[in-house]
Amino acid sequence: MGIRHVALFRWLPDTTPEQVAEVERRLGELPGQIPELRAYAFGADVGVSTGNFDFAVVADVDDVDGFRAYRDHPEHQKVLGVISALLAERAAVQFPITR
Amino acid sequence: MGIRHVALFRWLPDTTPEQVAEVERRLGELPGQIPELRAYAFGADVGVSTGNFDFAVVADVDDVDGFRAYRDHPEHQKVLGVISALLAERAAVQFPITR
């Protein structure tokens, strides 16, 4: 068993592509900094559906402890600081997966 | 490249465990019915964070056409009918992934 963490973001209306690119750059560094991450995928919505959120992060870890280590890691907390300044809305779930 | 579809649901307050189990049973049949699905994971939130949504579905497909085939497939539409009757809130994103 593993745990998949999913977080979806809707950005504030005046969020710029450069700000989103900076979020992506910082998220891209996390797998090298947080050993508990088993798989990590993130990206902007491709615009194929109406009413979607703008961005998704999907992190796979071994267990709840692995999720807490990711969630509380200083480097992740720094990125959350950048993200939260741009955030209009957030939805998240952590659910069990077979790995 | 592939596309990852993520949908998060918050259930109506009076949703029962049996109703969620029925959703899970039906979702579990989709990979055998929809050939465009490359990976499919779903489940209830494990309760490790406050304020989360209740349920997540994560579907990996090859491309936007694969996503549309999944989205519009009659068996998927049937499950959406069951889900929408229980739904208080929904958030979704489709984003590019390297497979």
PDB file of C-alpha atoms in Angstrom:
ATOM      1  CA  MET A   1       0.000   0.000   0.000  1.00  0.00           C
ATOM      2  CA  GLY A   2       1.030   3.604  -0.504  1.00  0.00           C
ATOM      3  CA  ILE A   3      -0.566   6.986  -0.109  1.00  0.00           C
ATOM      4  CA  ARG A   4      -1.323   9.370  -2.963  1.00  0.00           C
ATOM      5  CA  HIS A   5      -1.607  13.029  -2.052  1.00  0.00           C
ATOM      6  CA  VAL A   6      -3.499  15.183  -4.531  1.00  0.00           C
ATOM      7  CA  ALA A   7      -3.800  18.974  -4.281  1.00  0.00           C
ATOM      8  CA  LEU A   8      -5.644  21.133  -6.807  1.00  0.00           C
ATOM      9  CA  PHE A   9      -5.262  24.907  -6.920  1.00  0.00           C
ATOM     10  CA  ARG A  10      -7.275  27.727  -8.425  1.00  0.00           C
ATOM     11  CA  TRP A  11      -5.042  30.780  -8.795  1.00  0.00           C
ATOM     12  CA  LEU A  12      -6.021  34.350  -8.026  1.00  0.00           C
ATOM     13  CA  PRO A  13      -7.176  36.153 -11.210  1.00  0.00           C
ATOM     14  CA  ASP A  14      -4.053  38.353 -11.539  1.00  0.00           C
ATOM     15  CA  THR A  15      -1.604  35.441 -11.231  1.00  0.00           C
ATOM     16  CA  THR A  16       0.970  35.671 -14.045  1.00  0.00           C
ATOM     17  CA  PRO A  17       2.486  32.852 -16.146  1.00  0.00           C
ATOM     18  CA  GLU A  18       5.876  33.817 -14.689  1.00  0.00           C
ATOM     19  CA  GLN A  19       4.588  33.251 -11.149  1.00  0.00           C
ATOM     20  CA  VAL A  20       3.201  29.822 -12.139  1.00  0.00           C
ATOM     21  CA  ALA A  21       6.534  28.985 -13.823  1.00  0.00           C
ATOM     22  CA  GLU A  22       8.320  29.838 -10.571  1.00  0.00           C
ATOM     23  CA  VAL A  23       5.987  27.501  -8.656  1.00  0.00           C
ATOM     24  CA  GLU A  24       6.765  24.756 -11.182  1.00  0.00           C
ATOM     25  CA  ARG A  25      10.503  25.392 -10.894  1.00  0.00           C
ATOM     26  CA  ARG A  26      10.397  25.086  -7.100  1.00  0.00           C
ATOM     27  CA  LEU A  27       8.140  22.021  -7.124  1.00  0.00           C
ATOM     28  CA  GLY A  28      10.557  20.413  -9.572  1.00  0.00           C
ATOM     29  CA  GLU A  29      13.314  20.625  -6.964  1.00  0.00           C
ATOM     30  CA  LEU A  30      11.383  18.797  -4.235  1.00  0.00           C
ATOM     31  CA  PRO A  31      11.910  15.185  -5.385  1.00  0.00           C
ATOM     32  CA  GLY A  32      15.666  15.760  -5.013  1.00  0.00           C
ATOM     33  CA  GLN A  33      15.184  17.214  -1.558  1.00  0.00           C
ATOM     34  CA  ILE A  34      12.507  14.975  -0.017  1.00  0.00           C
ATOM     35  CA  PRO A  35      13.493  11.278  -0.038  1.00  0.00           C
ATOM     36  CA  GLU A  36      10.011  10.113   0.972  1.00  0.00           C
ATOM     37  CA  LEU A  37       8.633  11.053  -2.461  1.00  0.00           C
ATOM     38  CA  ARG A  38       8.182   7.898  -4.583  1.00  0.00           C
ATOM     39  CA  ALA A  39       6.502   9.670  -7.525  1.00  0.00           C
ATOM     40  CA  TYR A  40       5.794  13.335  -8.096  1.00  0.00           C
ATOM     41  CA  ALA A  41       3.773  14.934 -10.890  1.00  0.00           C
ATOM     42  CA  PHE A  42       2.444  18.461 -11.227  1.00  0.00           C
ATOM     43  CA  GLY A  43       1.257  20.831 -13.894  1.00  0.00           C
ATOM     44  CA  ALA A  44      -1.185  23.350 -15.236  1.00  0.00           C
ATOM     45  CA  ASP A  45      -4.631  22.377 -16.471  1.00  0.00           C
ATOM     46  CA  VAL A  46      -4.641  21.821 -20.243  1.00  0.00           C
ATOM     47  CA  GLY A  47      -7.997  23.570 -20.738  1.00  0.00           C
ATOM     48  CA  VAL A  48      -9.965  20.676 -22.205  1.00  0.00           C
ATOM     49  CA  SER A  49     -12.817  21.013 -19.671  1.00  0.00           C
ATOM     50  CA  THR A  50     -14.761  24.052 -18.460  1.00  0.00           C
ATOM     51  CA  GLY A  51     -14.835  24.980 -14.789  1.00  0.00           C
ATOM     52  CA  ASN A  52     -11.606  23.152 -13.877  1.00  0.00           C
ATOM     53  CA  PHE A  53      -9.095  24.275 -11.288  1.00  0.00           C
ATOM     54  CA  ASP A  54      -5.812  25.656 -12.648  1.00  0.00           C
ATOM     55  CA  PHE A  55      -3.058  23.406 -11.318  1.00  0.00           C
ATOM     56  CA  ALA A  56      -2.486  19.964  -9.804  1.00  0.00           C
ATOM     57  CA  VAL A  57       0.168  18.340  -7.633  1.00  0.00           C
ATOM     58  CA  VAL A  58       0.178  14.553  -7.177  1.00  0.00           C
ATOM     59  CA  ALA A  59       2.685  13.042  -4.726  1.00  0.00           C
ATOM     60  CA  ASP A  60       3.049   9.321  -4.011  1.00  0.00           C
ATOM     61  CA  VAL A  61       4.606   8.239  -0.715  1.00  0.00           C
ATOM     62  CA  ASP A  62       4.851   4.937   1.144  1.00  0.00           C
ATOM     63  CA  ASP A  63       2.530   5.733   4.019  1.00  0.00           C
ATOM     64  CA  VAL A  64       0.991   8.427   6.220  1.00  0.00           C
ATOM     65  CA  ASP A  65       4.347   9.060   7.885  1.00  0.00           C
ATOM     66  CA  GLY A  66       5.856   9.623   4.454  1.00  0.00           C
ATOM     67  CA  PHE A  67       3.083  12.093   3.681  1.00  0.00           C
ATOM     68  CA  ARG A  68       3.702  13.975   6.938  1.00  0.00           C
ATOM     69  CA  ALA A  69       7.444  14.096   6.195  1.00  0.00           C
ATOM     70  CA  TYR A  70       6.659  15.613   2.767  1.00  0.00           C
ATOM     71  CA  ARG A  71       4.013  17.982   4.130  1.00  0.00           C
ATOM     72  CA  ASP A  72       6.226  19.272   6.946  1.00  0.00           C
ATOM     73  CA  HIS A  73       9.556  19.341   5.081  1.00  0.00           C
ATOM     74  CA  PRO A  74      11.129  22.840   5.228  1.00  0.00           C
ATOM     75  CA  GLU A  75      11.630  22.975   1.453  1.00  0.00           C
ATOM     76  CA  HIS A  76       7.982  22.023   0.876  1.00  0.00           C
ATOM     77  CA  GLN A  77       6.864  24.593   3.411  1.00  0.00           C
ATOM     78  CA  LYS A  78       8.838  27.256   1.487  1.00  0.00           C
ATOM     79  CA  VAL A  79       7.048  26.371  -1.754  1.00  0.00           C
ATOM     80  CA  LEU A  80       3.708  26.447   0.075  1.00  0.00           C
ATOM     81  CA  GLY A  81       4.569  30.020   1.059  1.00  0.00           C
ATOM     82  CA  VAL A  82       4.945  30.939  -2.609  1.00  0.00           C
ATOM     83  CA  ILE A  83       1.795  29.039  -3.620  1.00  0.00           C
ATOM     84  CA  SER A  84      -0.436  30.391  -0.846  1.00  0.00           C
ATOM     85  CA  ALA A  85       0.257  33.987  -1.972  1.00  0.00           C
ATOM     86  CA  LEU A  86      -1.289  33.097  -5.370  1.00  0.00           C
ATOM     87  CA  LEU A  87      -4.109  30.899  -4.139  1.00  0.00           C
ATOM     88  CA  ALA A  88      -7.815  31.602  -4.571  1.00  0.00           C
ATOM     89  CA  GLU A  89      -8.963  28.051  -3.793  1.00  0.00           C
ATOM     90  CA  ARG A  90      -7.450  24.657  -2.830  1.00  0.00           C
ATOM     91  CA  ALA A  91      -8.842  21.132  -2.732  1.00  0.00           C
ATOM     92  CA  ALA A  92      -6.891  18.134  -1.484  1.00  0.00           C
ATOM     93  CA  VAL A  93      -7.235  14.430  -0.709  1.00  0.00           C
ATOM     94  CA  GLN A  94      -4.812  11.772   0.512  1.00  0.00           C
ATOM     95  CA  PHE A  95      -5.969   8.256  -0.357  1.00  0.00           C
ATOM     96  CA  PRO A  96      -4.547   4.723  -0.297  1.00  0.00           C
ATOM     97  CA  ILE A  97      -3.070   3.287  -3.512  1.00  0.00           C
ATOM     98  CA  THR A  98      -1.567  -0.056  -4.406  1.00  0.00           C
ATOM     99  CA  ARG A  99       2.010   0.599  -5.609  1.00  0.00           C
TER     100      ARG A  99
ATOM    101  CA  MET B   1       3.667  12.600 -22.796  1.00  0.00           C
ATOM    102  CA  GLY B   2       0.359  11.568 -21.247  1.00  0.00           C
ATOM    103  CA  ILE B   3      -2.529  13.288 -19.539  1.00  0.00           C
ATOM    104  CA  ARG B   4      -3.463  12.813 -15.887  1.00  0.00           C
ATOM    105  CA  HIS B   5      -7.065  13.555 -14.989  1.00  0.00           C
ATOM    106  CA  VAL B   6      -7.700  14.280 -11.328  1.00  0.00           C
ATOM    107  CA  ALA B   7     -11.174  14.748  -9.817  1.00  0.00           C
ATOM    108  CA  LEU B   8     -11.816  15.407  -6.130  1.00  0.00           C
ATOM    109  CA  PHE B   9     -15.268  15.101  -4.581  1.00  0.00           C
ATOM    110  CA  ARG B  10     -16.850  16.373  -1.398  1.00  0.00           C
ATOM    111  CA  TRP B  11     -19.936  14.267  -0.634  1.00  0.00           C
ATOM    112  CA  LEU B  12     -23.257  15.561   0.628  1.00  0.00           C
ATOM    113  CA  PRO B  13     -23.469  15.294   4.442  1.00  0.00           C
ATOM    114  CA  ASP B  14     -25.950  12.390   4.475  1.00  0.00           C
ATOM    115  CA  THR B  15     -23.922  10.227   2.071  1.00  0.00           C
ATOM    116  CA  THR B  16     -23.589   6.712   3.523  1.00  0.00           C
ATOM    117  CA  PRO B  17     -20.561   4.377   3.506  1.00  0.00           C
ATOM    118  CA  GLU B  18     -22.655   1.953   1.441  1.00  0.00           C
ATOM    119  CA  GLN B  19     -23.200   4.600  -1.231  1.00  0.00           C
ATOM    120  CA  VAL B  20     -19.459   5.350  -1.352  1.00  0.00           C
ATOM    121  CA  ALA B  21     -18.734   1.600  -1.568  1.00  0.00           C
ATOM    122  CA  GLU B  22     -21.089   1.383  -4.565  1.00  0.00           C
ATOM    123  CA  VAL B  23     -19.210   4.240  -6.250  1.00  0.00           C
ATOM    124  CA  GLU B  24     -15.939   2.400  -5.618  1.00  0.00           C
ATOM    125  CA  ARG B  25     -17.377  -0.847  -6.990  1.00  0.00           C
ATOM    126  CA  ARG B  26     -18.503   0.850 -10.206  1.00  0.00           C
ATOM    127  CA  LEU B  27     -15.247   2.806 -10.630  1.00  0.00           C
ATOM    128  CA  GLY B  28     -13.369  -0.448 -10.200  1.00  0.00           C
ATOM    129  CA  GLU B  29     -15.086  -1.857 -13.292  1.00  0.00           C
ATOM    130  CA  LEU B  30     -14.064   1.018 -15.598  1.00  0.00           C
ATOM    131  CA  PRO B  31     -10.479  -0.051 -16.377  1.00  0.00           C
ATOM    132  CA  GLY B  32     -11.877  -3.274 -17.837  1.00  0.00           C
ATOM    133  CA  GLN B  33     -14.397  -1.338 -19.905  1.00  0.00           C
ATOM    134  CA  ILE B  34     -12.412   1.686 -21.109  1.00  0.00           C
ATOM    135  CA  PRO B  35      -9.251   0.689 -23.027  1.00  0.00           C
ATOM    136  CA  GLU B  36      -7.878   4.240 -23.063  1.00  0.00           C
ATOM    137  CA  LEU B  37      -7.171   4.061 -19.318  1.00  0.00           C
ATOM    138  CA  ARG B  38      -3.428   3.474 -18.729  1.00  0.00           C
ATOM    139  CA  ALA B  39      -3.596   3.811 -14.931  1.00  0.00           C
ATOM    140  CA  TYR B  40      -6.554   4.306 -12.636  1.00  0.00           C
ATOM    141  CA  ALA B  41      -6.561   4.988  -8.897  1.00  0.00           C
ATOM    142  CA  PHE B  42      -9.357   6.142  -6.629  1.00  0.00           C
ATOM    143  CA  GLY B  43     -10.269   6.152  -2.990  1.00  0.00           C
ATOM    144  CA  ALA B  44     -11.567   7.851   0.094  1.00  0.00           C
ATOM    145  CA  ASP B  45      -9.525  10.426   1.996  1.00  0.00           C
ATOM    146  CA  VAL B  46      -7.621   8.828   4.876  1.00  0.00           C
ATOM    147  CA  GLY B  47      -8.348  11.685   7.296  1.00  0.00           C
ATOM    148  CA  VAL B  48      -4.769  12.787   8.003  1.00  0.00           C
ATOM    149  CA  SER B  49      -5.463  16.448   7.121  1.00  0.00           C
ATOM    150  CA  THR B  50      -8.290  18.787   8.133  1.00  0.00           C
ATOM    151  CA  GLY B  51     -10.466  20.442   5.517  1.00  0.00           C
ATOM    152  CA  ASN B  52      -9.805  17.867   2.778  1.00  0.00           C
ATOM    153  CA  PHE B  53     -12.295  16.723   0.188  1.00  0.00           C
ATOM    154  CA  ASP B  54     -13.690  13.212   0.659  1.00  0.00           C
ATOM    155  CA  PHE B  55     -12.694  11.214  -2.408  1.00  0.00           C
ATOM    156  CA  ALA B  56     -10.261  11.248  -5.331  1.00  0.00           C
ATOM    157  CA  VAL B  57     -10.138   9.714  -8.802  1.00  0.00           C
ATOM    158  CA  VAL B  58      -6.878   9.804 -10.779  1.00  0.00           C
ATOM    159  CA  ALA B  59      -6.924   8.538 -14.377  1.00  0.00           C
ATOM    160  CA  ASP B  60      -3.908   8.414 -16.681  1.00  0.00           C
ATOM    161  CA  VAL B  61      -4.472   8.377 -20.442  1.00  0.00           C
ATOM    162  CA  ASP B  62      -2.229   8.848 -23.470  1.00  0.00           C
ATOM    163  CA  ASP B  63      -3.552  12.199 -24.639  1.00  0.00           C
ATOM    164  CA  VAL B  64      -6.510  14.588 -24.735  1.00  0.00           C
ATOM    165  CA  ASP B  65      -8.379  12.272 -27.090  1.00  0.00           C
ATOM    166  CA  GLY B  66      -7.899   9.468 -24.571  1.00  0.00           C
ATOM    167  CA  PHE B  67      -9.309  11.714 -21.865  1.00  0.00           C
ATOM    168  CA  ARG B  68     -12.350  12.578 -23.983  1.00  0.00           C
ATOM    169  CA  ALA B  69     -12.932   8.869 -24.716  1.00  0.00           C
ATOM    170  CA  TYR B  70     -12.858   8.189 -20.965  1.00  0.00           C
ATOM    171  CA  ARG B  71     -14.991  11.211 -20.074  1.00  0.00           C
ATOM    172  CA  ASP B  72     -17.656  10.431 -22.696  1.00  0.00           C
ATOM    173  CA  HIS B  73     -17.679   6.632 -22.372  1.00  0.00           C
ATOM    174  CA  PRO B  74     -21.224   5.351 -21.580  1.00  0.00           C
ATOM    175  CA  GLU B  75     -20.038   3.310 -18.599  1.00  0.00           C
ATOM    176  CA  HIS B  76     -18.232   6.343 -17.174  1.00  0.00           C
ATOM    177  CA  GLN B  77     -21.286   8.489 -17.756  1.00  0.00           C
ATOM    178  CA  LYS B  78     -23.370   5.955 -15.781  1.00  0.00           C
ATOM    179  CA  VAL B  79     -20.989   6.193 -12.821  1.00  0.00           C
ATOM    180  CA  LEU B  80     -21.076   9.987 -13.039  1.00  0.00           C
ATOM    181  CA  GLY B  81     -24.848   9.721 -12.652  1.00  0.00           C
ATOM    182  CA  VAL B  82     -24.395   7.836  -9.382  1.00  0.00           C
ATOM    183  CA  ILE B  83     -21.661  10.219  -8.181  1.00  0.00           C
ATOM    184  CA  SER B  84     -23.483  13.449  -9.076  1.00  0.00           C
ATOM    185  CA  ALA B  85     -26.451  12.433  -6.883  1.00  0.00           C
ATOM    186  CA  LEU B  86     -24.064  12.372  -3.885  1.00  0.00           C
ATOM    187  CA  LEU B  87     -21.967  15.380  -4.764  1.00  0.00           C
ATOM    188  CA  ALA B  88     -21.695  18.580  -2.726  1.00  0.00           C
ATOM    189  CA  GLU B  89     -18.547  19.851  -4.447  1.00  0.00           C
ATOM    190  CA  ARG B  90     -16.148  18.829  -7.224  1.00  0.00           C
ATOM    191  CA  ALA B  91     -12.700  20.030  -8.293  1.00  0.00           C
ATOM    192  CA  ALA B  92     -10.839  18.715 -11.324  1.00  0.00           C
ATOM    193  CA  VAL B  93      -7.704  19.256 -13.407  1.00  0.00           C
ATOM    194  CA  GLN B  94      -6.243  17.523 -16.445  1.00  0.00           C
ATOM    195  CA  PHE B  95      -2.490  18.106 -16.775  1.00  0.00           C
ATOM    196  CA  PRO B  96       0.395  16.747 -18.850  1.00  0.00           C
ATOM    197  CA  ILE B  97       2.600  14.006 -17.351  1.00  0.00           C
ATOM    198  CA  THR B  98       5.667  12.183 -18.595  1.00  0.00           C
ATOM    199  CA  ARG B  99       4.790   8.476 -18.650  1.00  0.00           C
TER     200      ARG B  99
END
